[in-house]
CSV table of C-alpha atoms in Angstrom, one decimal:
chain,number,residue,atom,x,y,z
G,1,UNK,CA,0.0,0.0,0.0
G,2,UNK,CA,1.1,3.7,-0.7
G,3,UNK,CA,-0.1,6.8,1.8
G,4,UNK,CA,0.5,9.9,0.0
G,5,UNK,CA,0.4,13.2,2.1
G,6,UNK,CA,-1.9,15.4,0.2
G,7,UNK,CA,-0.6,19.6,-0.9
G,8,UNK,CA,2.7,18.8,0.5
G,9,UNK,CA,4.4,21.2,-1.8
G,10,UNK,CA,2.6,23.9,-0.4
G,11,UNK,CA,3.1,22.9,3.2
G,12,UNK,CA,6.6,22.8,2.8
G,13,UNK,CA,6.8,26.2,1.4
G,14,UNK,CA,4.7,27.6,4.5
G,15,UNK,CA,5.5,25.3,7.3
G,16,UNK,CA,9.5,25.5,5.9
G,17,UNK,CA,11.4,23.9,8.4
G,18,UNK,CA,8.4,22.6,11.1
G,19,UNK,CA,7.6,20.5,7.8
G,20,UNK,CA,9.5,17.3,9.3
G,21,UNK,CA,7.3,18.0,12.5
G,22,UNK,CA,4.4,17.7,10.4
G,23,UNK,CA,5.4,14.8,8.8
G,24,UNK,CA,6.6,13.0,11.6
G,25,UNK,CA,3.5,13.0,13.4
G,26,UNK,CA,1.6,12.0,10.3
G,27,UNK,CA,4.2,9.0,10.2
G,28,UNK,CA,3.9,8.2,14.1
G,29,UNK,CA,-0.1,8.0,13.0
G,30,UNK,CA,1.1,5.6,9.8
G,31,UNK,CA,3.6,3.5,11.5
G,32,UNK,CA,1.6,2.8,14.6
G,33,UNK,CA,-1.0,1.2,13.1
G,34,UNK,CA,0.3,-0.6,10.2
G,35,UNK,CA,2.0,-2.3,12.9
G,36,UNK,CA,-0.4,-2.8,14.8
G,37,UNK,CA,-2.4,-4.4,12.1
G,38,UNK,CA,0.7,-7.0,11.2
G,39,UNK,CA,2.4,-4.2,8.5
G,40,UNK,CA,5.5,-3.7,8.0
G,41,UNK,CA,6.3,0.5,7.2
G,42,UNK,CA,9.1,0.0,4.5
G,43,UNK,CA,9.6,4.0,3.4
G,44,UNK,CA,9.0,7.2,4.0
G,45,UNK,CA,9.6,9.2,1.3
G,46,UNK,CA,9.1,12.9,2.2
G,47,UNK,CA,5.4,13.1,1.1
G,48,UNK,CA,4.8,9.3,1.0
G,49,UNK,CA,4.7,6.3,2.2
G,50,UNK,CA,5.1,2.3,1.6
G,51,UNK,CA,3.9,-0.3,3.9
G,52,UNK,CA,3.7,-3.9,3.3
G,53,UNK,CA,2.0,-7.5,4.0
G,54,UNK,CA,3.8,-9.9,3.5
G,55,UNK,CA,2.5,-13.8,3.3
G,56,UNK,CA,4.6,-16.5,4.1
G,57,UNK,CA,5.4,-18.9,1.7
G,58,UNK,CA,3.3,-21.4,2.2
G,59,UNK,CA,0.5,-19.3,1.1
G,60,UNK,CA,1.7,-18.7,-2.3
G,61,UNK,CA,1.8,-21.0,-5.6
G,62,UNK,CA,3.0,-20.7,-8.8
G,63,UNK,CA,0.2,-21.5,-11.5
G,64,UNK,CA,0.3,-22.9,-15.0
G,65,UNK,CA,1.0,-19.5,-16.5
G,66,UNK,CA,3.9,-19.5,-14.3
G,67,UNK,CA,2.1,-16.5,-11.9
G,68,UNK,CA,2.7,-16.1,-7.9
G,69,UNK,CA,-0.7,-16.7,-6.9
G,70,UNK,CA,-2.5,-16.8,-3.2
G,71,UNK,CA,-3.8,-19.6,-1.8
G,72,UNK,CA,-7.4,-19.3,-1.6
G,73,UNK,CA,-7.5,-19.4,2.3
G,74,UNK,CA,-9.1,-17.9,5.6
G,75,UNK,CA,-5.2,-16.6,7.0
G,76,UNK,CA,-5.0,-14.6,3.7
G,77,UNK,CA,-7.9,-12.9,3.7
G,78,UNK,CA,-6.8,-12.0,6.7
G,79,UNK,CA,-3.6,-10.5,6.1
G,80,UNK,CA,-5.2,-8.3,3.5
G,81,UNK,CA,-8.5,-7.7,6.1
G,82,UNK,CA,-5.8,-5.9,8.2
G,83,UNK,CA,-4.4,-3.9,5.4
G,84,UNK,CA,-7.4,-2.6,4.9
G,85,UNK,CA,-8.6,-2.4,8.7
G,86,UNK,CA,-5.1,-0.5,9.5
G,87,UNK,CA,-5.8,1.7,6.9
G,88,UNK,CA,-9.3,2.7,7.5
G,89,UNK,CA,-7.6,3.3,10.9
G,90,UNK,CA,-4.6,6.1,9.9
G,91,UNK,CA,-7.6,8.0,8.2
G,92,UNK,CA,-9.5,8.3,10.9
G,93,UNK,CA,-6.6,8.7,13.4
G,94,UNK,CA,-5.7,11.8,11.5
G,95,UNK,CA,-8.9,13.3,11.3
G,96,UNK,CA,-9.2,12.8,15.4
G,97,UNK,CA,-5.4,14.2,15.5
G,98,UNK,CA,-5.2,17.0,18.3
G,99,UNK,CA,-1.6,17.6,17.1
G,100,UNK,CA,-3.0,18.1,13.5
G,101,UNK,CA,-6.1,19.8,14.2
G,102,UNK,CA,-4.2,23.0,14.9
G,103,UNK,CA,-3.0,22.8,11.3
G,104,UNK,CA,-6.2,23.4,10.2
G,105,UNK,CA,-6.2,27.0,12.4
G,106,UNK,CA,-2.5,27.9,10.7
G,107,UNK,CA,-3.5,31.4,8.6
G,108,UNK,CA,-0.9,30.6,6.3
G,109,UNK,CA,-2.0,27.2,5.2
G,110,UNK,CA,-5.4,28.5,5.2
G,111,UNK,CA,-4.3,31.3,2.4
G,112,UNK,CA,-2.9,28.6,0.6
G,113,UNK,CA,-5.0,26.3,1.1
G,114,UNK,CA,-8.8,27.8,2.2
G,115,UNK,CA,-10.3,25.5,4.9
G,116,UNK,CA,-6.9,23.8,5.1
G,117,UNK,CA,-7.5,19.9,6.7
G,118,UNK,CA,-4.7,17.9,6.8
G,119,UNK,CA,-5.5,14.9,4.2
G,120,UNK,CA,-4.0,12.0,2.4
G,121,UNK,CA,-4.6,9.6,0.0
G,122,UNK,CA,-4.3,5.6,0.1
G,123,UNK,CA,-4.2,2.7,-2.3
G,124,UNK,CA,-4.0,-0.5,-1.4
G,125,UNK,CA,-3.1,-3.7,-4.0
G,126,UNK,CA,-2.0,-7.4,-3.8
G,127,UNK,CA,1.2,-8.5,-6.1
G,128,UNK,CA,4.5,-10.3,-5.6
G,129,UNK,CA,7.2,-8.0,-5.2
G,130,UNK,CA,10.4,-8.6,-4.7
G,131,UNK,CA,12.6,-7.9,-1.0
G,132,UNK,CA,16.0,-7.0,-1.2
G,133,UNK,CA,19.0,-4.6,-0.3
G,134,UNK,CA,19.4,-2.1,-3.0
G,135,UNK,CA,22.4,0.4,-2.9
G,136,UNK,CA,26.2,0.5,-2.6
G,137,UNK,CA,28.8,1.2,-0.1
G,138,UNK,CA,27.9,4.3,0.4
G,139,UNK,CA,24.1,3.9,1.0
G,140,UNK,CA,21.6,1.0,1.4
G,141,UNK,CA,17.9,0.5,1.4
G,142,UNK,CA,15.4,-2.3,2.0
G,143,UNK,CA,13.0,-1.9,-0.6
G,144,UNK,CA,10.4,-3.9,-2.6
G,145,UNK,CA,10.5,-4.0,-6.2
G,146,UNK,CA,7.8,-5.0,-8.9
G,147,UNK,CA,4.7,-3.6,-11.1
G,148,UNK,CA,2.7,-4.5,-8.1
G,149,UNK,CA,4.6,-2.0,-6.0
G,150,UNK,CA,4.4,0.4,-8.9
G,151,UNK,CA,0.7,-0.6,-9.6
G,152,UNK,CA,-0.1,0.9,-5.7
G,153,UNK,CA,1.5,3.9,-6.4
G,154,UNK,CA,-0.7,4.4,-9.2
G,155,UNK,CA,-3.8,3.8,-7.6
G,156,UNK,CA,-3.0,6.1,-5.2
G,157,UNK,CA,-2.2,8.6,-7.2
G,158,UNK,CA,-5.7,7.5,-8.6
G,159,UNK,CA,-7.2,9.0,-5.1
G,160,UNK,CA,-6.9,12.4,-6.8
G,161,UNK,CA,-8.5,12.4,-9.7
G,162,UNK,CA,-11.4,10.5,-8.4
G,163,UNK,CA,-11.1,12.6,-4.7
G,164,UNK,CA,-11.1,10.0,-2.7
G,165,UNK,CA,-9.2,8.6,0.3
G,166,UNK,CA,-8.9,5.1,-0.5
G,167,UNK,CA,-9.0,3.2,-3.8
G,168,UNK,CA,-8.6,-0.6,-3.8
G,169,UNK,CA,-7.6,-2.6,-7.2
G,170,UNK,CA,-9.7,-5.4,-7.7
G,171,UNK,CA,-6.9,-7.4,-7.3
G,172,UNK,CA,-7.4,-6.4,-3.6
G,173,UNK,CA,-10.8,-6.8,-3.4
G,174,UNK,CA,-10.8,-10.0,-4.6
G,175,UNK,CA,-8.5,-11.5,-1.6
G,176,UNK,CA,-10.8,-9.9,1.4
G,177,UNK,CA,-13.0,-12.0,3.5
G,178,UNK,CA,-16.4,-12.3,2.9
G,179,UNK,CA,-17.1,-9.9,5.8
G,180,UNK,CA,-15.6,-7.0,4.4
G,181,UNK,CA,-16.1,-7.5,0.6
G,182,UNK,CA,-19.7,-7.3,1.9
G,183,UNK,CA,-18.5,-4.0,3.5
């Protein structure tokens, strides 16, 4: 899943350097309960964010097309239940925020931004991706690569257009429970 911090460019220019302040609590918000909800927060990448579910191995099979599929099973619907649940959670964690309610007051983010709130945006997709150490010497990250990864980025930029919080792919969808594709 991506989180994307919503008018960041115009924050930064008026909150200047209380911008990682802002951030920060947004990621405590993030952070706390993807974790809590069995995620793992993988980057934080000024504006954005990319938290992860993994399934162990057992749950996954390669089919005749030679695709990493799920197993069609109660612990993975699950897993992706409490993207979804943790999710659902950060946006209304933020909108309860005491720490970013005052943003909303800040005169300068309201002349930017009339009726300033802070917002984000979220998309959520299942996909293989692939874990691994990417750098040099110098520098190294954990990161996750694929189209899946990319594919989540997309649909959050998706959130946008369509002025949304949250858009799932279908993809997604199809791997809930029956409880919350109901939902």
């Amino acid at each position: 899943g991506f989180c994307f911090i919503r008018n960041f460019t115009e924050i930064n220019e008026v909150l200047q350097e209380k911008t990682i302040l802002f951030v920060n609590t947004i990621a405590d918000i993030v952070h706390s309960s993807v974790d809590k909800f069995n995620g793992v927060c993988n980057k934080n990448i000024g504006d954005c964010f990319l938290l992860v579910w993994k399934f162990r191995k057992k749950l996954t099979y390669t089919n005749k097309e030679g695709e990493l599929c799920l197993v069609d099973c109660t612990e993975v619907h699950q897993i992706v239940d409490l993207a979804l649940i943790a999710f659902l959670k950060i946006i209304i964690q933020i909108k309860k925020s005491h720490k970013l309610g005052k943003y909303k007051k800040n005169r300068l983010l309201n002349s930017r931004i009339p009726n300033y709130r802070v917002k984000l945006g979220f998309g959520l997709h299942v996909g293989y991706s692939i874990e691994g150490a990417i750098g040099s010497m110098y520098k190294i990250d954990a990161s996750y690569l694929s189209p899946n990864v990319e594919k989540a980025g997309d649909i959050q930029e998706c959130t946008k257009n369509y002025r949304q919080s949250l858009i799932l792919s279908q993809q997604f969808v199809d791997q809930l429970g029956e409880e919350a594709r109901k939902q």
